Amino acid sequence: MAILKTVESKFFQTEIPYKPMGKYVHFLTIRITESYPLFQTDAELNKARVRAGVKDKTTISRLSMFKRKQSTPERLVGRELLRNYGLMTAEECEYNVNFAMDNPDCIIYGFAIGDSGSEKSKVVVDTAFSITAFDESHETFTLNAPYENGTMASKGENGSKPGEVTSRINQQDHIRPQVFFPSIVTLKDPTEASFLYVFNNILRTRHYGAQTTRTGRVRNELIGVVFADGEITSNLRWTQTIYDQMKSNNTINPPDPLDEDDVITAAKNAIEALMADEFIVHTDFIGDAFVSLINEVKTLTGSEKGIQAILQKADAEAKDYAKKHISKKKTTAKAGKE
Amino acid sequence: MVFIYHCQIELHDSLYYATREIGRLYETEPIIHNYALCYALGLVDSQIYSTTVAEEHSYRYFCPEQVPKYEEHLTPLNQQEIYVTPARSLNHCSILNTWKYANNNYHVEMEKTQKNIPSFGRAKEIAAESRFEFFVISQKELKLPKWIRLGKWMSKAEVTVEPLPKPKIAEGIFTCTHPLNPLDVMFTNQVISYDVVNMPPVSLIQNVKMQGQYYQFDGIQNLKIPVRIEYRFRS
């Protein structure tokens, strides 16, 4: 029985197929930093040199948010919920350590275990690029680690000399608040439950980037979903089109942060223009058409009954899929281990 | 009637695959193997292109083992007379990235893995907006997807396709400036000299001087593509 009323059931698979069947749903999100997150690998923020816009061909450095830095926190949110509602235990499935291979997280987001096989992810996320250039989107902070009294001067702790100033000091670049990352999350062959599972994960994830800093607050502003029979435009092209629009409207005024309303308007216009160029079959829920859908989803995921129903359905589908297509291999793989 | 398409790829994300592994450094060579392109373009096991493969070899979400099935997957393309050449870079930049597996814990600790699989490493990737070109030779008209995904991270890339004018067939000694898969040409053409680009599963060759029949095009100098290329796995 269908859970959603605002989306026709023809956009969904009735069960998780074992082969790609060419149904796609694309979640269009703008990821907005609300604090000072860190996306870095080699002690330096990730950035990419690309053209500013499609029309404006000057190259600029943009901050970038790698795919896994987006999908991992979203996966972990879903896993947390599965455990909370008793559909998975920490012992039977541990992320990147020991995948149980039969729950929604494993089946929808995929796994790879050397000798037990691999499940391809049905969720594909691409690197997201900031609309504004790197120079105006980051700040350098000095970090210190003060003593108990809150100062950097020693009172003689741990045999140090009283009055000595500690050298526990460091510098670190952070991404500023109100930096915007347009990002499309693609889900292949969605069932209604897997669509809602991924949708909920995107809506609920609040922190991205380095976990130890406690500063990675990011809000996902969903501006629409597109059901299609193939891939749609890239994050880069979308970002560049938004940039062109905002530039021609004079709404990019560094060093001021971008205005969120301007960004959302430009993002909607840009994606509508880009979707008009695609030569695939697609049904777009953007703007007014999206309001009733997101409200319905939020009502569902906002109640214990609603979220439980989604998780249970997703879990049942994953178990069903695993039983049909994985379980035989799994037992042989297990038997092969020492 | 033969259709030859000149295709360009523009990367919209950084591209990574391990052409070679040097300890924990994984290097991406700016050349895309033609086997990889066939999969990326959706030509393998497709109803649209009439290349469906036997059920036991079919492309699935779950792979019980990591064994490639190039022969089973690409032979139907030969039957449909569709051939994709490797892609070479038109312009590209490289970037270095460090990757690691995330884990579920609230603290960070590098644990020993039981298996000999690295949990972190550095990858030399090809940067976004780099461009590649390749050719598709087909006996039927083809409609290729506009957006494809490439490499280990499934990076999005845009494909633009331009049909070339009707080719003429000439014969003799010629130089193919475009990289080729040696297995696919050396049984029908005599390969005289070449440079090797080392990469698994089949190293490619470029700057190939060879003897045999080739396609050439009015108004496009220097573009010579050997005739009768097809996927070959055993002699």
Coordinates of C-alpha atoms in Angstrom, one line a residue:
Chain A
M1 CA 0.0 0.0 0.0
A2 CA 1.3 3.4 -0.9
I3 CA 2.5 5.7 1.9
L4 CA 2.7 8.9 -0.2
K5 CA -0.3 10.6 -1.8
T6 CA 1.5 13.4 -3.6
V7 CA 3.7 11.2 -5.8
E8 CA 2.3 8.6 -8.3
S9 CA 3.4 5.1 -7.6
K10 CA 4.7 4.7 -11.2
F11 CA 7.8 6.6 -10.2
F12 CA 8.7 3.8 -7.7
Q13 CA 9.8 0.2 -8.0
T14 CA 7.6 -2.2 -6.1
E15 CA 10.6 -4.0 -4.8
I16 CA 14.4 -3.4 -4.9
P17 CA 15.5 -4.8 -8.3
Y18 CA 18.6 -6.9 -8.6
K19 CA 19.6 -5.0 -11.8
P20 CA 19.6 -1.3 -12.6
M21 CA 16.2 -0.6 -14.2
G22 CA 16.6 3.0 -15.2
K23 CA 14.4 4.7 -12.7
Y24 CA 16.1 7.7 -11.0
V25 CA 15.1 10.3 -8.5
H26 CA 17.2 13.3 -8.0
F27 CA 17.0 15.3 -4.7
L28 CA 17.9 19.0 -5.3
T29 CA 19.5 20.4 -2.2
I30 CA 21.3 23.6 -1.3
R31 CA 23.7 22.8 1.6
I32 CA 24.1 25.9 3.7
T33 CA 26.8 26.3 6.3
E34 CA 25.5 27.6 9.5
S35 CA 28.7 27.5 11.5
Y36 CA 32.3 26.9 10.6
P37 CA 32.7 23.5 9.1
L38 CA 35.9 21.9 7.9
F39 CA 36.2 19.9 4.7
Q40 CA 39.8 19.0 4.4
T41 CA 42.1 16.1 3.7
D42 CA 45.7 17.2 3.8
A43 CA 45.4 19.8 6.6
E44 CA 44.0 22.2 4.0
L45 CA 40.4 23.0 2.9
N46 CA 39.4 21.1 -0.2
K47 CA 39.1 23.4 -3.2
A48 CA 38.9 23.2 -6.9
R49 CA 39.8 25.7 -9.7
V50 CA 36.9 25.9 -12.1
R51 CA 35.2 28.4 -14.3
A52 CA 33.0 30.9 -12.4
G53 CA 29.9 30.5 -14.5
V54 CA 28.8 28.9 -17.7
K55 CA 28.7 32.4 -19.3
D56 CA 31.4 33.9 -17.1
K57 CA 34.4 31.9 -18.1
T58 CA 37.0 33.3 -15.6
T59 CA 38.4 30.7 -13.4
I60 CA 38.0 30.9 -9.6
S61 CA 38.9 28.7 -6.7
R62 CA 35.8 27.2 -5.1
L63 CA 35.5 25.3 -1.9
S64 CA 34.5 21.7 -2.5
M65 CA 32.6 19.2 -0.5
F66 CA 33.6 15.7 -1.6
K67 CA 30.9 13.1 -2.2
R68 CA 31.7 10.9 0.7
K69 CA 31.8 13.9 3.0
Q70 CA 28.2 14.3 2.1
S71 CA 26.9 10.8 2.0
T72 CA 28.7 9.4 5.1
P73 CA 27.0 11.6 7.6
E74 CA 23.6 11.0 5.9
R75 CA 24.2 7.2 6.1
L76 CA 25.1 7.5 9.7
V77 CA 21.9 9.4 10.5
G78 CA 19.9 6.6 8.9
R79 CA 21.8 3.9 10.8
E80 CA 21.3 5.7 14.1
L81 CA 17.5 5.7 13.5
L82 CA 17.5 2.0 12.5
R83 CA 19.2 1.2 15.8
N84 CA 16.9 3.5 17.8
Y85 CA 13.8 1.7 16.4
G86 CA 15.3 -1.7 17.0
L87 CA 15.8 -2.7 13.4
M88 CA 19.5 -3.1 13.6
T89 CA 22.0 -3.6 16.5
A90 CA 25.4 -2.1 16.8
E91 CA 26.9 -5.6 17.0
E92 CA 25.4 -7.1 13.8
C93 CA 26.3 -4.2 11.5
E94 CA 29.1 -1.8 12.0
Y95 CA 29.8 0.9 9.3
N96 CA 32.9 0.1 7.3
V97 CA 33.9 -2.7 9.7
N98 CA 31.3 -5.4 9.5
F99 CA 28.3 -4.9 7.2
A100 CA 25.3 -7.1 7.9
M101 CA 24.3 -6.9 4.2
D102 CA 20.6 -7.1 4.8
N103 CA 19.4 -3.8 6.2
P104 CA 18.3 -0.6 4.3
D105 CA 21.7 1.1 4.9
C106 CA 23.7 -1.7 3.3
I107 CA 21.3 -2.3 0.4
I108 CA 20.5 1.3 -0.5
Y109 CA 23.9 2.9 0.1
G110 CA 26.0 -0.2 -0.8
F111 CA 29.0 -1.9 0.7
A112 CA 32.2 -3.7 -0.4
I113 CA 33.7 -6.5 1.5
G114 CA 36.6 -8.1 -0.2
D115 CA 35.7 -11.8 -0.2
S116 CA 32.0 -11.5 0.6
G117 CA 31.1 -9.5 -2.5
S118 CA 29.9 -6.0 -2.9
E119 CA 26.5 -4.2 -3.3
K120 CA 26.6 -1.2 -5.6
S121 CA 25.3 2.0 -4.0
K122 CA 21.9 3.1 -5.3
V123 CA 22.7 6.6 -3.9
V124 CA 25.1 8.6 -5.9
V125 CA 26.4 12.0 -4.6
D126 CA 28.7 14.3 -6.4
T127 CA 31.3 16.8 -5.3
A128 CA 29.5 20.0 -4.4
F129 CA 31.1 23.4 -5.1
S130 CA 30.6 26.7 -3.3
I131 CA 28.8 29.4 -5.2
T132 CA 31.2 32.0 -4.0
A133 CA 35.0 31.9 -4.4
F134 CA 37.3 30.4 -1.8
D135 CA 38.8 33.7 -0.8
E136 CA 35.4 35.1 0.4
S137 CA 34.2 31.8 1.8
H138 CA 36.8 31.0 4.4
E139 CA 38.4 32.4 7.5
T140 CA 41.6 31.6 9.3
F141 CA 41.3 30.9 13.0
T142 CA 43.9 30.6 15.7
L143 CA 43.3 27.7 17.9
N144 CA 44.6 27.3 21.4
A145 CA 44.3 24.9 24.3
P146 CA 44.1 26.9 27.4
Y147 CA 44.8 25.7 31.0
E148 CA 42.2 25.1 33.6
N149 CA 42.1 28.9 34.5
G150 CA 41.3 29.8 30.9
T151 CA 44.6 31.4 30.1
M152 CA 47.6 30.3 28.2
A153 CA 50.0 31.0 31.1
S154 CA 51.1 28.0 33.2
K155 CA 50.6 28.0 36.9
G156 CA 53.0 25.1 37.2
E157 CA 50.8 22.3 36.0
N158 CA 52.6 19.0 35.4
G159 CA 55.9 20.3 36.4
S160 CA 56.0 23.2 34.0
K161 CA 57.5 26.5 35.0
P162 CA 54.9 28.9 36.5
G163 CA 54.2 31.9 34.2
E164 CA 55.5 30.2 31.1
V165 CA 53.3 30.7 28.0
T166 CA 52.3 27.5 26.3
S167 CA 53.0 26.8 22.7
R168 CA 49.7 24.9 22.3
I169 CA 48.6 27.1 19.5
N170 CA 47.7 26.4 15.9
Q171 CA 46.1 27.9 12.8
Q172 CA 43.2 26.4 10.9
D173 CA 41.1 27.6 7.9
H174 CA 37.4 27.2 8.4
I175 CA 34.5 27.6 6.0
R176 CA 32.4 30.6 6.8
P177 CA 28.7 30.5 7.7
Q178 CA 26.3 31.1 4.9
V179 CA 28.3 29.5 2.2
F180 CA 26.1 27.7 -0.3
F181 CA 26.8 24.4 -1.9
P182 CA 24.2 23.3 -4.5
S183 CA 24.2 19.5 -4.5
I184 CA 22.1 16.8 -6.3
V185 CA 21.7 13.5 -4.5
T186 CA 20.7 10.7 -7.0
L187 CA 18.8 7.6 -5.9
K188 CA 18.6 4.8 -8.5
D189 CA 15.6 2.5 -8.7
P190 CA 13.8 4.0 -5.7
T191 CA 11.0 2.1 -3.9
E192 CA 8.7 4.3 -2.0
A193 CA 10.3 3.3 1.2
S194 CA 13.9 3.8 0.0
F195 CA 12.9 7.2 -1.4
L196 CA 11.6 8.2 2.0
Y197 CA 14.5 6.7 3.8
V198 CA 17.0 8.7 1.8
F199 CA 14.8 11.8 1.9
N200 CA 14.6 11.6 5.6
N201 CA 18.4 11.2 6.0
I202 CA 19.0 14.3 3.9
L203 CA 16.5 16.3 5.9
R204 CA 17.8 15.2 9.3
T205 CA 21.6 15.5 8.8
R206 CA 22.8 18.6 10.4
H207 CA 26.5 18.1 10.7
Y208 CA 29.1 17.5 8.0
G209 CA 32.8 17.5 7.9
A210 CA 35.3 17.0 10.7
Q211 CA 33.5 15.6 13.6
T212 CA 36.0 16.5 16.3
T213 CA 35.5 20.3 15.8
R214 CA 31.8 20.4 16.7
T215 CA 31.5 23.3 14.2
G216 CA 30.2 21.5 11.2
R217 CA 26.6 22.7 11.2
V218 CA 25.1 22.6 7.7
R219 CA 21.4 22.8 6.8
N220 CA 20.0 21.1 3.8
E221 CA 17.4 23.3 2.0
L222 CA 15.6 21.0 -0.4
I223 CA 14.3 22.9 -3.4
G224 CA 12.8 20.0 -5.3
V225 CA 13.0 16.4 -6.5
V226 CA 13.1 15.2 -10.1
F227 CA 12.0 11.8 -11.2
A228 CA 13.7 10.8 -14.5
D229 CA 14.8 7.9 -16.6
G230 CA 18.4 9.0 -16.5
E231 CA 21.0 11.3 -15.1
I232 CA 20.4 15.0 -15.0
T233 CA 22.8 18.0 -14.9
S234 CA 25.8 18.1 -12.6
N235 CA 26.4 20.0 -9.4
L236 CA 29.1 22.0 -11.2
R237 CA 26.9 23.1 -14.0
W238 CA 24.1 24.0 -11.6
T239 CA 26.4 26.0 -9.4
Q240 CA 27.8 27.8 -12.4
T241 CA 24.4 28.6 -13.8
I242 CA 23.3 30.0 -10.4
Y243 CA 26.5 32.1 -10.3
D244 CA 25.7 33.6 -13.7
Q245 CA 22.2 34.4 -12.7
M246 CA 23.2 36.0 -9.4
K247 CA 25.9 37.9 -11.0
S248 CA 23.6 39.4 -13.7
N249 CA 21.1 40.3 -10.9
N250 CA 23.9 42.0 -8.9
T251 CA 23.2 39.7 -5.9
I252 CA 26.9 38.7 -5.4
N253 CA 28.5 41.4 -3.4
P254 CA 31.6 40.2 -1.7
P255 CA 32.6 40.3 1.1
D256 CA 29.0 40.1 2.1
P257 CA 27.5 36.6 2.3
L258 CA 24.9 35.8 -0.3
D259 CA 21.3 36.3 0.7
E260 CA 19.5 32.9 1.1
D261 CA 16.4 34.0 -0.7
D262 CA 18.4 35.2 -3.7
V263 CA 20.2 31.9 -3.8
I264 CA 17.0 29.8 -3.6
T265 CA 15.4 31.8 -6.3
A266 CA 18.4 31.6 -8.6
A267 CA 18.8 27.9 -7.8
K268 CA 15.1 27.2 -8.8
N269 CA 15.4 29.2 -12.0
A270 CA 18.7 27.7 -12.9
I271 CA 17.6 24.1 -12.5
E272 CA 14.4 24.8 -14.4
A273 CA 16.4 26.2 -17.3
L274 CA 18.9 23.3 -17.1
M275 CA 16.1 20.7 -17.0
A276 CA 14.6 22.2 -20.1
D277 CA 17.8 21.3 -21.9
E278 CA 17.9 17.7 -20.9
F279 CA 16.7 15.2 -23.5
I280 CA 15.4 12.6 -21.1
V281 CA 11.9 11.9 -19.7
H282 CA 11.5 13.7 -16.4
T283 CA 8.8 14.9 -14.0
D284 CA 9.9 17.8 -11.8
F285 CA 8.6 18.7 -8.4
I286 CA 10.1 22.2 -8.0
G287 CA 8.6 25.3 -6.5
D288 CA 4.9 25.1 -5.8
A289 CA 4.7 21.5 -7.0
F290 CA 7.3 20.5 -4.3
V291 CA 5.6 22.2 -1.3
S292 CA 2.9 19.6 -0.9
L293 CA 5.4 16.7 -1.3
I294 CA 7.9 18.0 1.3
N295 CA 5.1 18.8 3.7
E296 CA 3.8 15.3 3.4
V297 CA 7.2 13.8 3.9
K298 CA 7.9 16.1 6.9
T299 CA 4.6 15.1 8.5
L300 CA 5.4 11.5 8.0
T301 CA 9.0 11.6 9.3
G302 CA 8.0 13.9 12.1
S303 CA 5.9 11.4 13.9
E304 CA 7.1 8.2 15.6
K305 CA 4.4 6.2 13.8
G306 CA 5.3 7.7 10.5
I307 CA 9.1 7.2 10.7
Q308 CA 8.7 3.7 12.1
A309 CA 6.4 2.7 9.2
I310 CA 9.0 4.0 6.7
L311 CA 11.9 2.2 8.4
Q312 CA 10.0 -1.0 8.8
K313 CA 9.0 -1.0 5.2
A314 CA 12.5 -0.2 4.0
D315 CA 13.9 -2.9 6.3
A316 CA 11.4 -5.5 5.1
E317 CA 12.4 -4.7 1.5
A318 CA 16.1 -4.9 2.3
K319 CA 15.6 -8.3 4.0
D320 CA 13.6 -9.5 1.1
Y321 CA 16.2 -8.4 -1.4
A322 CA 19.1 -9.9 0.7
K323 CA 17.2 -13.2 1.0
K324 CA 16.6 -13.4 -2.8
H325 CA 19.9 -12.1 -4.1
I326 CA 22.5 -12.2 -1.4
S327 CA 21.9 -14.8 1.4
K328 CA 23.2 -17.8 -0.5
K329 CA 26.5 -16.1 -1.3
K330 CA 26.7 -14.8 2.2
T331 CA 26.6 -18.2 3.9
T332 CA 29.3 -19.5 1.5
A333 CA 31.4 -16.5 2.2
K334 CA 31.0 -16.9 5.9
A335 CA 31.9 -20.5 5.7
G336 CA 35.0 -19.7 3.9
K337 CA 36.4 -17.6 6.7
E338 CA 38.5 -19.0 9.5
Chain B
M1 CA 26.9 2.1 -43.8
V2 CA 29.3 3.1 -41.0
F3 CA 28.6 5.9 -38.5
I4 CA 31.6 7.4 -36.8
Y5 CA 31.0 9.8 -33.9
H6 CA 33.5 12.1 -32.5
C7 CA 32.8 12.3 -28.7
Q8 CA 34.1 14.7 -26.1
I9 CA 33.9 14.2 -22.4
E10 CA 34.1 17.1 -19.9
L11 CA 34.6 16.1 -16.3
H12 CA 32.3 17.8 -13.8
D13 CA 33.9 16.2 -10.8
S14 CA 37.4 14.9 -10.2
L15 CA 38.0 11.5 -11.8
Y16 CA 39.9 8.7 -10.1
Y17 CA 40.9 5.2 -11.0
A18 CA 44.1 3.4 -10.2
T19 CA 46.1 3.2 -13.4
R20 CA 49.0 2.3 -11.2
E21 CA 49.6 1.9 -7.5
I22 CA 52.8 3.1 -5.9
G23 CA 52.6 2.0 -2.3
R24 CA 49.7 4.1 -0.9
L25 CA 49.8 6.5 -3.9
Y26 CA 47.2 5.7 -6.5
E27 CA 47.7 7.4 -9.8
T28 CA 45.2 8.2 -12.5
E29 CA 46.6 8.4 -16.0
P30 CA 44.8 10.9 -18.2
I31 CA 43.6 8.2 -20.6
I32 CA 40.3 6.3 -20.3
H33 CA 40.3 2.7 -21.3
N34 CA 37.8 1.7 -24.0
Y35 CA 36.4 -1.1 -21.8
A36 CA 35.6 1.4 -19.1
L37 CA 33.9 3.7 -21.6
C38 CA 31.6 0.9 -22.9
Y39 CA 30.3 0.4 -19.4
A40 CA 30.1 4.2 -18.6
L41 CA 28.2 4.9 -21.8
G42 CA 25.7 2.2 -20.9
L43 CA 26.5 0.1 -24.0
V44 CA 27.0 -3.1 -21.9
D45 CA 24.0 -5.4 -21.2
S46 CA 21.5 -3.0 -22.6
Q47 CA 18.2 -3.6 -24.3
I48 CA 18.4 -0.3 -26.1
Y49 CA 21.5 -1.3 -27.9
S50 CA 20.5 -5.0 -28.2
T51 CA 23.6 -6.0 -26.2
T52 CA 21.9 -8.0 -23.4
V53 CA 24.1 -10.8 -22.0
A54 CA 23.4 -14.2 -20.6
E55 CA 21.6 -14.1 -17.2
E56 CA 24.6 -15.5 -15.3
H57 CA 26.8 -12.7 -16.5
S58 CA 24.3 -9.9 -16.3
Y59 CA 25.2 -6.6 -14.7
R60 CA 23.8 -6.6 -11.2
Y61 CA 23.7 -4.4 -8.1
F62 CA 25.2 -7.2 -6.0
C63 CA 28.5 -8.7 -7.2
P64 CA 29.4 -11.9 -5.3
E65 CA 33.0 -11.7 -6.5
Q66 CA 35.3 -9.1 -8.0
V67 CA 36.0 -10.8 -11.3
P68 CA 35.6 -8.8 -14.5
K69 CA 33.7 -10.3 -17.4
Y70 CA 34.9 -8.3 -20.3
E71 CA 34.6 -11.1 -22.8
E72 CA 31.1 -12.0 -21.9
H73 CA 30.0 -8.3 -21.7
L74 CA 31.7 -6.9 -24.8
T75 CA 31.2 -9.7 -27.3
P76 CA 27.5 -8.6 -27.8
L77 CA 28.9 -5.2 -28.9
N78 CA 30.9 -6.9 -31.6
Q79 CA 27.7 -8.6 -32.8
Q80 CA 26.0 -5.2 -33.0
E81 CA 29.2 -3.8 -34.6
I82 CA 29.6 -1.1 -32.0
Y83 CA 33.2 -0.1 -31.1
V84 CA 34.4 2.6 -28.7
T85 CA 38.1 3.7 -28.8
P86 CA 40.0 4.7 -25.7
A87 CA 39.8 8.4 -24.8
R88 CA 42.8 10.7 -24.7
S89 CA 43.1 14.0 -22.8
L90 CA 42.6 17.2 -24.7
N91 CA 43.4 19.3 -21.7
H92 CA 43.6 18.2 -18.1
C93 CA 45.0 19.1 -14.6
S94 CA 45.8 16.7 -11.8
I95 CA 45.0 17.1 -8.1
L96 CA 46.1 15.0 -5.1
N97 CA 43.6 13.9 -2.5
T98 CA 43.8 11.8 0.6
W99 CA 41.0 9.4 1.3
K100 CA 40.2 7.2 4.2
Y101 CA 37.4 5.0 5.4
A102 CA 35.2 6.7 7.9
N103 CA 34.1 4.9 11.0
N104 CA 31.2 4.9 13.2
N105 CA 32.9 5.7 16.5
Y106 CA 32.9 9.0 18.2
H107 CA 36.7 9.0 18.5
V108 CA 39.3 8.5 15.9
E109 CA 41.7 5.6 16.1
M110 CA 43.6 3.8 13.4
E111 CA 42.8 0.2 13.8
K112 CA 44.7 -2.6 12.3
T113 CA 42.6 -4.2 9.5
Q114 CA 42.4 -8.0 9.5
K115 CA 42.7 -8.0 5.8
N116 CA 45.4 -6.5 3.6
I117 CA 43.2 -3.7 2.3
P118 CA 44.5 -0.2 2.9
S119 CA 42.1 2.1 4.8
F120 CA 43.7 5.3 3.6
G121 CA 45.8 6.5 0.8
R122 CA 46.6 9.3 -1.6
A123 CA 45.0 9.5 -5.0
K124 CA 46.2 11.5 -7.9
E125 CA 43.0 12.5 -9.7
I126 CA 42.1 14.3 -12.8
A127 CA 40.5 17.6 -12.0
A128 CA 37.0 18.8 -12.9
E129 CA 36.7 20.5 -16.3
S130 CA 39.4 18.4 -17.9
R131 CA 38.4 17.2 -21.4
F132 CA 38.8 14.0 -23.2
E133 CA 38.0 12.8 -26.7
F134 CA 37.2 9.4 -28.2
F135 CA 35.4 7.9 -31.2
V136 CA 32.5 5.5 -31.5
I137 CA 32.2 3.4 -34.7
S138 CA 28.9 1.8 -35.3
Q139 CA 27.0 0.2 -38.2
K140 CA 23.7 1.7 -36.9
E141 CA 22.9 5.2 -35.7
L142 CA 23.5 5.6 -32.0
K143 CA 22.1 7.9 -29.4
L144 CA 24.5 8.2 -26.4
P145 CA 23.7 9.5 -23.0
K146 CA 24.5 13.1 -22.2
W147 CA 25.6 12.5 -18.6
I148 CA 27.8 9.5 -17.7
R149 CA 29.7 8.4 -14.6
L150 CA 33.3 7.5 -14.6
G151 CA 36.0 6.0 -12.3
K152 CA 35.9 4.6 -8.9
W153 CA 34.1 7.5 -7.4
M154 CA 31.5 7.5 -10.2
S155 CA 32.3 11.1 -11.2
K156 CA 29.8 12.9 -13.4
A157 CA 30.9 13.9 -16.8
E158 CA 29.2 15.4 -19.8
V159 CA 29.4 13.8 -23.2
T160 CA 29.0 15.7 -26.4
V161 CA 28.6 13.8 -29.6
E162 CA 29.4 15.1 -33.1
P163 CA 28.7 12.8 -36.1
L164 CA 31.7 12.8 -38.5
P165 CA 31.2 13.1 -42.3
K166 CA 31.0 9.9 -44.3
P167 CA 34.4 8.3 -44.1
K168 CA 36.5 7.1 -47.0
I169 CA 38.6 4.0 -46.8
A170 CA 42.2 4.1 -47.7
E171 CA 45.0 1.6 -47.4
G172 CA 48.7 1.8 -46.6
I173 CA 51.1 2.7 -43.8
F174 CA 49.6 5.4 -41.6
T175 CA 50.0 6.8 -38.1
C176 CA 47.1 6.8 -35.7
T177 CA 47.6 9.7 -33.2
H178 CA 44.7 8.5 -31.1
P179 CA 45.4 5.8 -28.4
L180 CA 44.3 2.3 -29.3
N181 CA 43.7 -1.0 -27.6
P182 CA 46.4 -3.3 -29.2
L183 CA 44.3 -6.5 -28.8
D184 CA 41.5 -5.0 -30.9
V185 CA 43.7 -3.9 -33.8
M186 CA 46.7 -6.2 -34.1
F187 CA 44.9 -9.1 -35.6
T188 CA 43.6 -7.1 -38.6
N189 CA 46.3 -4.5 -39.0
Q190 CA 50.0 -4.9 -39.0
V191 CA 51.3 -2.7 -36.1
I192 CA 54.8 -1.4 -36.9
S193 CA 55.7 0.9 -34.0
Y194 CA 54.0 2.4 -31.0
D195 CA 54.3 3.8 -27.4
V196 CA 52.8 1.8 -24.6
V197 CA 50.6 3.3 -21.9
N198 CA 50.8 0.8 -19.1
M199 CA 47.5 0.0 -17.5
P200 CA 45.4 -3.0 -16.5
P201 CA 43.6 -5.0 -17.8
V202 CA 45.1 -4.4 -21.3
S203 CA 47.8 -1.7 -21.8
L204 CA 47.0 0.7 -24.5
I205 CA 49.2 1.9 -27.3
Q206 CA 49.5 5.4 -28.8
N207 CA 51.4 7.1 -31.7
V208 CA 50.8 3.9 -33.6
K209 CA 52.3 3.4 -37.0
M210 CA 50.6 0.6 -38.7
Q211 CA 49.8 -0.9 -42.1
G212 CA 46.3 -1.7 -43.2
Q213 CA 43.0 -0.1 -44.1
Y214 CA 41.9 3.1 -42.4
Y215 CA 39.1 5.6 -42.3
Q216 CA 39.8 9.2 -43.3
F217 CA 37.5 12.2 -43.5
D218 CA 37.1 15.1 -45.9
G219 CA 38.2 18.3 -44.3
I220 CA 39.8 16.5 -41.2
Q221 CA 43.4 16.1 -41.7
N222 CA 45.5 13.7 -39.6
L223 CA 42.5 11.8 -38.4
K224 CA 43.0 8.2 -39.4
I225 CA 41.1 5.4 -37.7
P226 CA 41.9 1.8 -38.5
V227 CA 39.0 -0.2 -40.1
R228 CA 37.7 -3.5 -38.7
I229 CA 38.4 -2.8 -35.0
E230 CA 36.6 -5.1 -32.6
Y231 CA 36.9 -6.4 -29.1
R232 CA 39.2 -9.4 -29.0
F233 CA 40.1 -11.5 -26.1
R234 CA 41.9 -14.5 -27.6
S235 CA 43.6 -14.9 -30.9

